[in-house]
Amino acid sequence: MSNYKLGLDYALEQDQKDELNAYRNQFYIPKDNSGNELIYMTGNSLGLQPKQTKSYVNQELKDWANLGVEGHFEAKNPWLAYHEFLTENMAKIVGAKPIEVIVMNTLTANLHFMMASFYQPTKSRYKILIESDAFPSDKYAVESQLRHHGFDHKEGLILWKPRKGKELLDYETLETILKSHGDEIALIMIGGVNYYTGQFFDLKRITELGHNHGCIVGFDCAHGAGNVELNLHDSGADFAAWCTYKYLNSGPGSLAGCFVHERHAYRKDLNRFAGWWSHNKQTRFNMRGEFDQLPGAEGWQLSNPPILSMAAIKSSLDIFAEVGIEKLIKKSKKLTGYFEFLLNTLGEDTIKIITPNSPDERGCQLSIQVKHADKSLHDKLTEADVISDWREPDVIRCAPVPLYNSFEDVYRLVEKLKSILN
Ligand SMILES: *Cc1c(COP(=O)(O)O)cnc(C)c1O
């Protein structure tokens, strides 16, 4: 894919050839005050709204209005089983079996529920390893787990750091850490795609390394779900969690996904928190008697879930199911490769892309370090109708999302960046 060309004509031509081109029109693209579409590059932070989502949510509002409590059984999509309508499509997106996937709670909450089961520290094996630039919420979560179990959160936390002068993480460093500390580490928890650098890790390799040293391995896939092929089942990871409001376009603060590997599906010995939604569906409403654990990821649910949020997720998953993750990734690689090609014309003295070059080690996001820049650059981009993400001291993150971003978007973005930098 190295035969990209310069110029707007090339971008427009690629959009015309793009088999996913029509999907852009299925989303609301935010506009400026004069009604011009913004160049929206922050689908990695909050995905855009599918136009059909309104009708999915309205269906549930209507059934609630007309049926009240009977909606649990009588709604067009009966609420009692609503989460089941999401499972299969969500499982496809993350490369898992349906029994391994559940939509529930929110992301950080799911990480904690997973750790309640899978972080079982002992006196000698209690440490947690995370990547050094982990998302703050994940770091706070594991630190608080360490404290919860009576350990010092500084002493108990091991960071996988890049080599000196580098931004990306390498597996040799991880191997070295595990060789010397592997038997002290109870849990490895890594962001499947690092939110800052955009580095997509080899989940299988990390899992095998961790398992070889007797560690439990889990991933936060917030920046992976809907963005890269995660193949969670084949990775062998013990658990994973992800939000649905980034690449999965389900709306601000919407519910999260959770994966528990099949080999744990029927385990009764795992410590877990329970609620009535983790109980056998057949006898749930007898409301009497002993707790009877549901098998699979479903058995980690606690509460009856918020249907309005699930309706928005259903809408989005239906679009993903129609497109298929393979087609999406194919376009994504082409679009991001084009973005990289154009950025590289700005020259090494101006910018440096810190995201990996290899399309297999990244999703759609590129993190661009701009030499001698400060936040005023980001402000100027915003004034120029570009919605991007700034990270101190000098990095802009842009994610051309294959479902709704175009080659033209990417072309215009780089033109604007060029003129601001001149
Ligand atoms: C977005 C994101 C979060 C956000 O957590 P919430 O519980 O949904 O607020 C956490 N971790 C990572 C890695 C993220 O990218």
Short mmCIF file of C-alpha atoms in Angstrom, two decimals, residues 29-419:
data_model
loop_
_atom_site.label_atom_id
_atom_site.label_comp_id
_atom_site.label_asym_id
_atom_site.label_seq_id
_atom_site.Cartn_x
_atom_site.Cartn_y
_atom_site.Cartn_z
CA ILE A 29 -21.12 14.46 11.62
CA PRO A 30 -20.81 17.46 13.99
CA LYS A 31 -20.90 20.86 12.27
CA ASP A 32 -19.52 24.33 12.95
CA ASN A 33 -21.68 27.44 13.42
CA SER A 34 -21.93 27.98 9.67
CA GLY A 35 -23.12 24.44 9.11
CA ASN A 36 -19.88 23.04 7.70
CA GLU A 37 -18.96 19.52 8.74
CA LEU A 38 -16.09 19.39 11.19
CA ILE A 39 -13.11 17.13 10.60
CA TYR A 40 -13.85 14.74 13.43
CA MET A 41 -10.75 12.76 14.44
CA THR A 42 -11.68 11.73 17.96
CA GLY A 43 -13.65 8.55 17.45
CA ASN A 44 -11.04 7.07 19.81
CA SER A 45 -12.52 9.22 22.55
CA LEU A 46 -16.22 9.39 21.72
CA GLY A 47 -17.61 7.72 18.62
CA LEU A 48 -20.24 9.54 16.57
CA GLN A 49 -23.95 8.88 16.74
CA PRO A 50 -25.49 6.51 14.19
CA LYS A 51 -28.64 8.12 12.79
CA GLN A 52 -30.62 4.95 13.46
CA THR A 53 -29.85 4.94 17.20
CA LYS A 54 -32.74 7.28 17.92
CA SER A 55 -35.25 4.75 16.60
CA TYR A 56 -33.67 1.92 18.65
CA VAL A 57 -33.94 3.98 21.85
CA ASN A 58 -37.41 5.24 20.94
CA GLN A 59 -38.62 1.67 20.51
CA GLU A 60 -37.81 0.97 24.17
CA LEU A 61 -39.30 4.28 25.34
CA LYS A 62 -42.45 3.41 23.44
CA ASP A 63 -42.67 -0.09 24.88
CA TRP A 64 -42.09 1.27 28.36
CA ALA A 65 -44.86 3.87 27.84
CA ASN A 66 -47.31 1.28 26.50
CA LEU A 67 -46.43 -1.75 28.56
CA GLY A 68 -44.87 -0.66 31.83
CA VAL A 69 -43.44 -3.64 33.67
CA GLU A 70 -44.86 -6.05 31.10
CA GLY A 71 -42.14 -4.83 28.76
CA HIS A 72 -39.81 -7.30 30.44
CA PHE A 73 -41.68 -10.02 28.53
CA GLU A 74 -43.88 -8.23 25.99
CA ALA A 75 -41.62 -5.56 24.52
CA LYS A 76 -40.63 -6.02 20.88
CA ASN A 77 -37.19 -6.82 22.27
CA PRO A 78 -38.10 -8.31 25.66
CA TRP A 79 -36.01 -6.53 28.31
CA LEU A 80 -35.43 -9.65 30.35
CA ALA A 81 -33.23 -11.08 27.65
CA TYR A 82 -32.04 -7.80 26.16
CA HIS A 83 -28.34 -8.33 26.84
CA GLU A 84 -28.53 -11.58 24.90
CA PHE A 85 -29.35 -9.62 21.72
CA LEU A 86 -25.90 -8.04 21.97
CA THR A 87 -23.75 -11.00 22.80
CA GLU A 88 -23.20 -12.63 19.44
CA ASN A 89 -22.32 -9.46 17.54
CA MET A 90 -20.10 -8.23 20.35
CA ALA A 91 -18.32 -11.60 20.44
CA LYS A 92 -17.55 -11.31 16.71
CA ILE A 93 -16.09 -7.85 17.15
CA VAL A 94 -13.59 -8.96 19.79
CA GLY A 95 -12.96 -12.44 18.35
CA ALA A 96 -14.55 -14.43 21.17
CA LYS A 97 -17.16 -17.13 21.67
CA PRO A 98 -20.59 -15.98 22.83
CA ILE A 99 -20.17 -17.73 26.18
CA GLU A 100 -17.08 -15.58 26.78
CA VAL A 101 -18.74 -12.18 26.32
CA ILE A 102 -21.16 -10.01 28.27
CA VAL A 103 -22.21 -6.36 28.06
CA MET A 104 -22.55 -4.96 31.58
CA ASN A 105 -21.53 -2.12 33.92
CA THR A 106 -18.91 0.38 32.87
CA LEU A 107 -15.29 -0.23 31.98
CA THR A 108 -13.42 0.55 35.18
CA ALA A 109 -16.12 -1.22 37.18
CA ASN A 110 -15.64 -4.32 35.02
CA LEU A 111 -11.88 -4.22 35.58
CA HIS A 112 -12.56 -4.30 39.31
CA PHE A 113 -15.07 -7.15 39.01
CA MET A 114 -12.56 -9.09 36.94
CA MET A 115 -9.87 -8.45 39.52
CA ALA A 116 -12.22 -9.59 42.29
CA SER A 117 -12.09 -12.96 40.56
CA PHE A 118 -8.69 -13.07 38.93
CA TYR A 119 -6.45 -11.10 41.23
CA GLN A 120 -5.90 -13.57 44.03
CA PRO A 121 -2.68 -12.44 45.66
CA THR A 122 -0.65 -14.56 48.06
CA LYS A 123 2.13 -13.46 50.42
CA SER A 124 4.81 -14.21 47.84
CA ARG A 125 2.90 -13.60 44.59
CA TYR A 126 0.92 -10.39 44.82
CA LYS A 127 2.39 -7.84 42.39
CA ILE A 128 0.59 -6.36 39.41
CA LEU A 129 2.33 -5.44 36.17
CA ILE A 130 0.92 -2.72 33.89
CA GLU A 131 2.39 -0.68 31.03
CA SER A 132 4.14 2.49 32.19
CA ASP A 133 1.83 4.80 30.25
CA ALA A 134 -1.36 2.98 31.17
CA PHE A 135 -4.62 4.92 31.10
CA PRO A 136 -4.93 6.66 34.50
CA SER A 137 -8.18 4.92 35.44
CA ASP A 138 -6.52 1.51 34.98
CA LYS A 139 -3.56 2.54 37.10
CA TYR A 140 -5.80 3.86 39.87
CA ALA A 141 -7.84 0.67 39.70
CA VAL A 142 -4.90 -1.69 40.15
CA GLU A 143 -3.35 0.50 42.86
CA SER A 144 -6.58 0.40 44.79
CA GLN A 145 -6.78 -3.38 44.36
CA LEU A 146 -3.32 -3.67 45.88
CA ARG A 147 -4.40 -1.52 48.84
CA HIS A 148 -7.66 -3.43 49.14
CA HIS A 149 -5.66 -6.60 49.70
CA GLY A 150 -3.41 -4.88 52.22
CA PHE A 151 -0.37 -4.26 50.03
CA ASP A 152 1.61 -1.10 49.42
CA HIS A 153 0.50 0.20 46.03
CA LYS A 154 3.94 1.58 45.14
CA GLU A 155 5.86 -1.52 46.10
CA GLY A 156 3.29 -3.84 44.56
CA LEU A 157 3.13 -2.17 41.15
CA ILE A 158 5.59 -3.11 38.40
CA LEU A 159 5.78 -0.92 35.31
CA TRP A 160 6.68 -2.19 31.85
CA LYS A 161 8.64 0.80 30.54
CA PRO A 162 10.01 1.70 27.12
CA ARG A 163 13.78 1.66 26.64
CA LYS A 164 15.51 4.96 27.24
CA GLY A 165 14.67 7.51 24.55
CA LYS A 166 11.87 5.35 23.11
CA GLU A 167 8.10 5.68 23.28
CA LEU A 168 7.04 2.17 22.32
CA LEU A 169 7.23 -0.91 24.49
CA ASP A 170 9.23 -3.97 23.48
CA TYR A 171 8.68 -7.59 24.40
CA GLU A 172 12.32 -8.27 25.34
CA THR A 173 11.95 -5.85 28.24
CA LEU A 174 8.81 -7.65 29.35
CA GLU A 175 10.66 -10.98 29.18
CA THR A 176 13.46 -9.56 31.30
CA ILE A 177 11.01 -8.33 33.94
CA LEU A 178 9.28 -11.70 34.03
CA LYS A 179 12.58 -13.60 34.27
CA SER A 180 13.56 -11.73 37.40
CA HIS A 181 10.14 -11.00 38.97
CA GLY A 182 7.73 -13.45 37.31
CA ASP A 183 7.10 -15.47 40.46
CA GLU A 184 6.11 -12.32 42.41
CA ILE A 185 3.58 -11.19 39.81
CA ALA A 186 -0.02 -12.29 40.31
CA LEU A 187 -1.54 -10.26 37.50
CA ILE A 188 -0.49 -8.67 34.23
CA MET A 189 -3.01 -6.12 32.99
CA ILE A 190 -2.20 -4.26 29.78
CA GLY A 191 -4.11 -1.88 27.51
CA GLY A 192 -4.51 -3.98 24.33
CA VAL A 193 -3.99 -0.84 22.26
CA ASN A 194 -2.19 1.82 24.28
CA TYR A 195 -4.39 4.90 24.40
CA TYR A 196 -1.45 7.30 24.10
CA THR A 197 0.95 5.78 21.56
CA GLY A 198 -1.63 3.74 19.66
CA GLN A 199 0.64 0.66 19.93
CA PHE A 200 -1.37 -2.54 19.42
CA PHE A 201 0.24 -5.28 21.46
CA ASP A 202 0.58 -8.93 20.58
CA LEU A 203 -2.00 -10.18 23.06
CA LYS A 204 -1.17 -13.82 22.49
CA ARG A 205 2.54 -13.30 23.02
CA ILE A 206 1.99 -11.37 26.25
CA THR A 207 -0.49 -13.96 27.48
CA GLU A 208 1.87 -16.86 26.77
CA LEU A 209 4.75 -15.07 28.43
CA GLY A 210 2.63 -14.31 31.48
CA HIS A 211 1.15 -17.79 31.74
CA ASN A 212 4.63 -19.33 31.44
CA HIS A 213 5.47 -17.48 34.63
CA GLY A 214 2.25 -18.42 36.39
CA CYS A 215 0.63 -14.98 36.09
CA ILE A 216 -3.00 -14.24 35.26
CA VAL A 217 -3.25 -12.04 32.14
CA GLY A 218 -6.01 -9.53 31.38
CA PHE A 219 -6.40 -6.73 28.86
CA ASP A 220 -8.17 -3.41 28.77
CA CYS A 221 -9.39 -3.22 25.19
CA ALA A 222 -11.01 0.23 25.30
CA HIS A 223 -8.91 1.33 22.33
CA GLY A 224 -9.03 -2.03 20.61
CA ALA A 225 -12.70 -3.01 20.40
CA GLY A 226 -14.06 -2.03 17.00
CA ASN A 227 -10.62 -0.79 15.96
CA VAL A 228 -8.38 -3.85 15.57
CA GLU A 229 -8.80 -7.63 15.38
CA LEU A 230 -8.38 -8.62 18.99
CA ASN A 231 -8.92 -12.40 18.67
CA LEU A 232 -9.47 -12.57 22.39
CA HIS A 233 -10.30 -16.25 22.48
CA ASP A 234 -7.18 -17.30 20.60
CA SER A 235 -5.02 -14.95 22.62
CA GLY A 236 -5.74 -17.17 25.61
CA ALA A 237 -6.14 -14.14 27.89
CA ASP A 238 -7.95 -14.83 31.14
CA PHE A 239 -10.14 -11.74 30.95
CA ALA A 240 -10.66 -8.46 29.12
CA ALA A 241 -12.89 -5.41 29.37
CA TRP A 242 -13.65 -2.50 27.05
CA CYS A 243 -16.00 0.45 26.78
CA THR A 244 -18.48 0.87 23.93
CA TYR A 245 -18.53 4.65 23.57
CA LYS A 246 -15.20 4.96 21.71
CA TYR A 247 -14.94 2.95 18.47
CA LEU A 248 -18.26 1.25 19.16
CA ASN A 249 -20.32 4.45 18.90
CA SER A 250 -22.85 3.71 21.63
CA GLY A 251 -22.99 7.15 23.26
CA PRO A 252 -21.35 8.88 26.23
CA GLY A 253 -20.90 6.69 29.30
CA SER A 254 -22.66 3.73 27.73
CA LEU A 255 -22.24 0.20 29.06
CA ALA A 256 -19.03 -1.77 28.70
CA GLY A 257 -18.05 -5.20 27.41
CA CYS A 258 -16.36 -7.96 29.32
CA PHE A 259 -14.61 -11.19 28.28
CA VAL A 260 -13.85 -14.21 30.42
CA HIS A 261 -12.05 -17.04 28.66
CA GLU A 262 -14.07 -20.19 28.08
CA ARG A 263 -11.78 -22.25 30.29
CA HIS A 264 -13.12 -20.32 33.29
CA ALA A 265 -16.78 -20.53 32.19
CA TYR A 266 -17.85 -23.34 34.54
CA ARG A 267 -15.46 -22.75 37.42
CA LYS A 268 -17.20 -22.56 40.75
CA ASP A 269 -14.02 -22.06 42.74
CA LEU A 270 -13.43 -18.52 41.45
CA ASN A 271 -14.22 -15.84 43.94
CA ARG A 272 -16.76 -13.47 42.45
CA PHE A 273 -19.29 -10.90 43.40
CA ALA A 274 -22.83 -11.97 42.64
CA GLY A 275 -26.27 -10.51 42.19
CA TRP A 276 -29.58 -11.82 40.91
CA TRP A 277 -28.45 -11.41 37.32
CA SER A 278 -25.61 -13.88 37.90
CA HIS A 279 -28.17 -16.47 38.98
CA ASN A 280 -29.65 -19.24 36.83
CA LYS A 281 -32.28 -17.68 34.53
CA GLN A 282 -34.77 -20.50 34.99
CA THR A 283 -35.07 -20.01 38.73
CA ARG A 284 -34.11 -16.32 39.04
CA PHE A 285 -37.63 -15.17 39.83
CA ASN A 286 -38.41 -17.83 42.39
CA MET A 287 -36.52 -15.42 44.63
CA ARG A 288 -35.83 -18.21 47.08
CA GLY A 289 -33.19 -20.75 47.78
CA GLU A 290 -29.53 -21.19 47.12
CA PHE A 291 -27.53 -19.15 44.66
CA ASP A 292 -27.10 -21.00 41.36
CA GLN A 293 -24.28 -19.52 39.26
CA LEU A 294 -24.88 -18.89 35.54
CA PRO A 295 -22.03 -20.30 33.44
CA GLY A 296 -19.81 -18.10 31.27
CA ALA A 297 -19.25 -14.36 31.27
CA GLU A 298 -22.98 -13.83 31.86
CA GLY A 299 -22.45 -15.18 35.36
CA TRP A 300 -20.48 -12.04 36.25
CA GLN A 301 -23.54 -9.79 35.82
CA LEU A 302 -25.02 -8.31 38.96
CA SER A 303 -28.03 -6.19 38.11
CA ASN A 304 -30.79 -5.93 35.60
CA PRO A 305 -29.19 -3.66 32.99
CA PRO A 306 -30.16 -0.22 31.63
CA ILE A 307 -32.16 -0.99 28.48
CA LEU A 308 -31.88 2.51 26.95
CA SER A 309 -28.11 2.28 26.90
CA MET A 310 -28.28 -1.26 25.54
CA ALA A 311 -30.58 -0.09 22.75
CA ALA A 312 -27.88 2.35 21.61
CA ILE A 313 -25.33 -0.47 21.72
CA LYS A 314 -27.63 -2.74 19.72
CA SER A 315 -27.97 -0.06 17.05
CA SER A 316 -24.22 0.26 16.73
CA LEU A 317 -23.53 -3.48 16.79
CA ASP A 318 -26.05 -4.00 14.01
CA ILE A 319 -23.97 -1.67 11.83
CA PHE A 320 -20.77 -3.51 12.70
CA ALA A 321 -22.42 -6.86 11.97
CA GLU A 322 -23.53 -5.61 8.57
CA VAL A 323 -20.10 -4.27 7.63
CA GLY A 324 -18.02 -7.05 9.19
CA ILE A 325 -14.82 -6.46 11.11
CA GLU A 326 -12.60 -7.70 8.22
CA LYS A 327 -13.83 -5.08 5.74
CA LEU A 328 -13.55 -2.46 8.40
CA ILE A 329 -9.95 -3.30 9.22
CA LYS A 330 -9.08 -3.41 5.52
CA LYS A 331 -10.30 0.15 5.02
CA SER A 332 -8.78 1.24 8.30
CA LYS A 333 -5.30 0.11 7.27
CA LYS A 334 -5.60 1.90 3.96
CA LEU A 335 -6.94 5.12 5.47
CA THR A 336 -4.39 5.28 8.27
CA GLY A 337 -1.60 4.36 5.84
CA TYR A 338 -2.69 7.30 3.70
CA PHE A 339 -2.70 9.56 6.76
CA GLU A 340 0.83 8.43 7.61
CA PHE A 341 1.96 8.99 4.01
CA LEU A 342 0.67 12.58 4.02
CA LEU A 343 2.08 13.35 7.47
CA ASN A 344 5.50 12.14 6.40
CA THR A 345 5.53 14.81 3.67
CA LEU A 346 5.70 17.39 6.47
CA GLY A 347 9.25 16.31 7.19
CA GLU A 348 11.16 14.91 10.15
CA ASP A 349 12.07 18.37 11.42
CA THR A 350 8.41 19.14 11.93
CA ILE A 351 6.71 16.02 13.20
CA LYS A 352 7.36 12.52 14.42
CA ILE A 353 4.74 9.79 14.42
CA ILE A 354 5.19 7.82 17.64
CA THR A 355 2.64 5.12 16.72
CA PRO A 356 4.25 1.99 15.20
CA ASN A 357 4.81 2.01 11.40
CA SER A 358 3.59 -1.52 10.97
CA PRO A 359 -0.16 -1.70 10.21
CA ASP A 360 -0.33 -4.89 12.31
CA GLU A 361 0.92 -3.07 15.39
CA ARG A 362 -1.62 -0.26 15.39
CA GLY A 363 -5.25 0.54 14.81
CA CYS A 364 -6.49 3.69 13.08
CA GLN A 365 -5.04 6.18 15.56
CA LEU A 366 -1.79 8.01 14.90
CA SER A 367 -0.11 9.91 17.71
CA ILE A 368 1.86 12.78 16.27
CA GLN A 369 4.60 14.52 18.16
CA VAL A 370 4.96 18.07 16.86
CA LYS A 371 8.38 19.65 17.32
CA HIS A 372 8.42 22.94 19.24
CA ALA A 373 4.65 22.88 19.62
CA ASP A 374 2.46 23.79 22.54
CA LYS A 375 -1.27 23.69 23.17
CA SER A 376 -1.82 26.73 20.94
CA LEU A 377 -1.39 24.36 17.99
CA HIS A 378 -4.34 22.33 19.16
CA ASP A 379 -6.38 25.52 19.66
CA LYS A 380 -5.59 26.62 16.11
CA LEU A 381 -6.65 23.24 14.77
CA THR A 382 -9.90 23.53 16.67
CA GLU A 383 -10.44 27.00 15.19
CA ALA A 384 -9.84 25.44 11.79
CA ASP A 385 -12.71 22.98 12.41
CA VAL A 386 -10.53 20.01 13.32
CA ILE A 387 -11.55 17.99 16.38
CA SER A 388 -8.39 16.27 17.60
CA ASP A 389 -6.97 15.32 20.94
CA TRP A 390 -4.05 17.08 22.61
CA ARG A 391 -1.70 15.51 25.12
CA GLU A 392 0.95 17.47 26.95
CA PRO A 393 3.65 18.30 26.18
CA ASP A 394 3.50 18.06 22.37
CA VAL A 395 1.37 15.20 21.04
CA ILE A 396 -1.82 15.30 18.96
CA ARG A 397 -3.78 12.12 18.62
CA CYS A 398 -5.96 11.68 15.54
CA ALA A 399 -8.05 8.66 14.70
CA PRO A 400 -9.53 8.45 11.20
CA VAL A 401 -12.36 6.01 11.87
CA PRO A 402 -13.12 3.78 8.87
CA LEU A 403 -16.90 3.76 9.42
CA TYR A 404 -17.34 7.50 9.01
CA ASN A 405 -14.07 9.26 8.22
CA SER A 406 -13.11 9.79 4.59
CA PHE A 407 -9.89 10.13 2.65
CA GLU A 408 -10.97 13.71 2.08
CA ASP A 409 -11.13 14.26 5.86
CA VAL A 410 -7.56 13.03 6.17
CA TYR A 411 -6.38 15.13 3.24
CA ARG A 412 -7.97 18.30 4.62
CA LEU A 413 -6.66 17.64 8.10
CA VAL A 414 -3.06 17.40 6.91
CA GLU A 415 -3.47 20.50 4.72
CA LYS A 416 -4.70 22.46 7.75
CA LEU A 417 -1.90 21.15 9.91
CA LYS A 418 0.59 22.12 7.24
CA SER A 419 -0.68 25.67 6.93
#
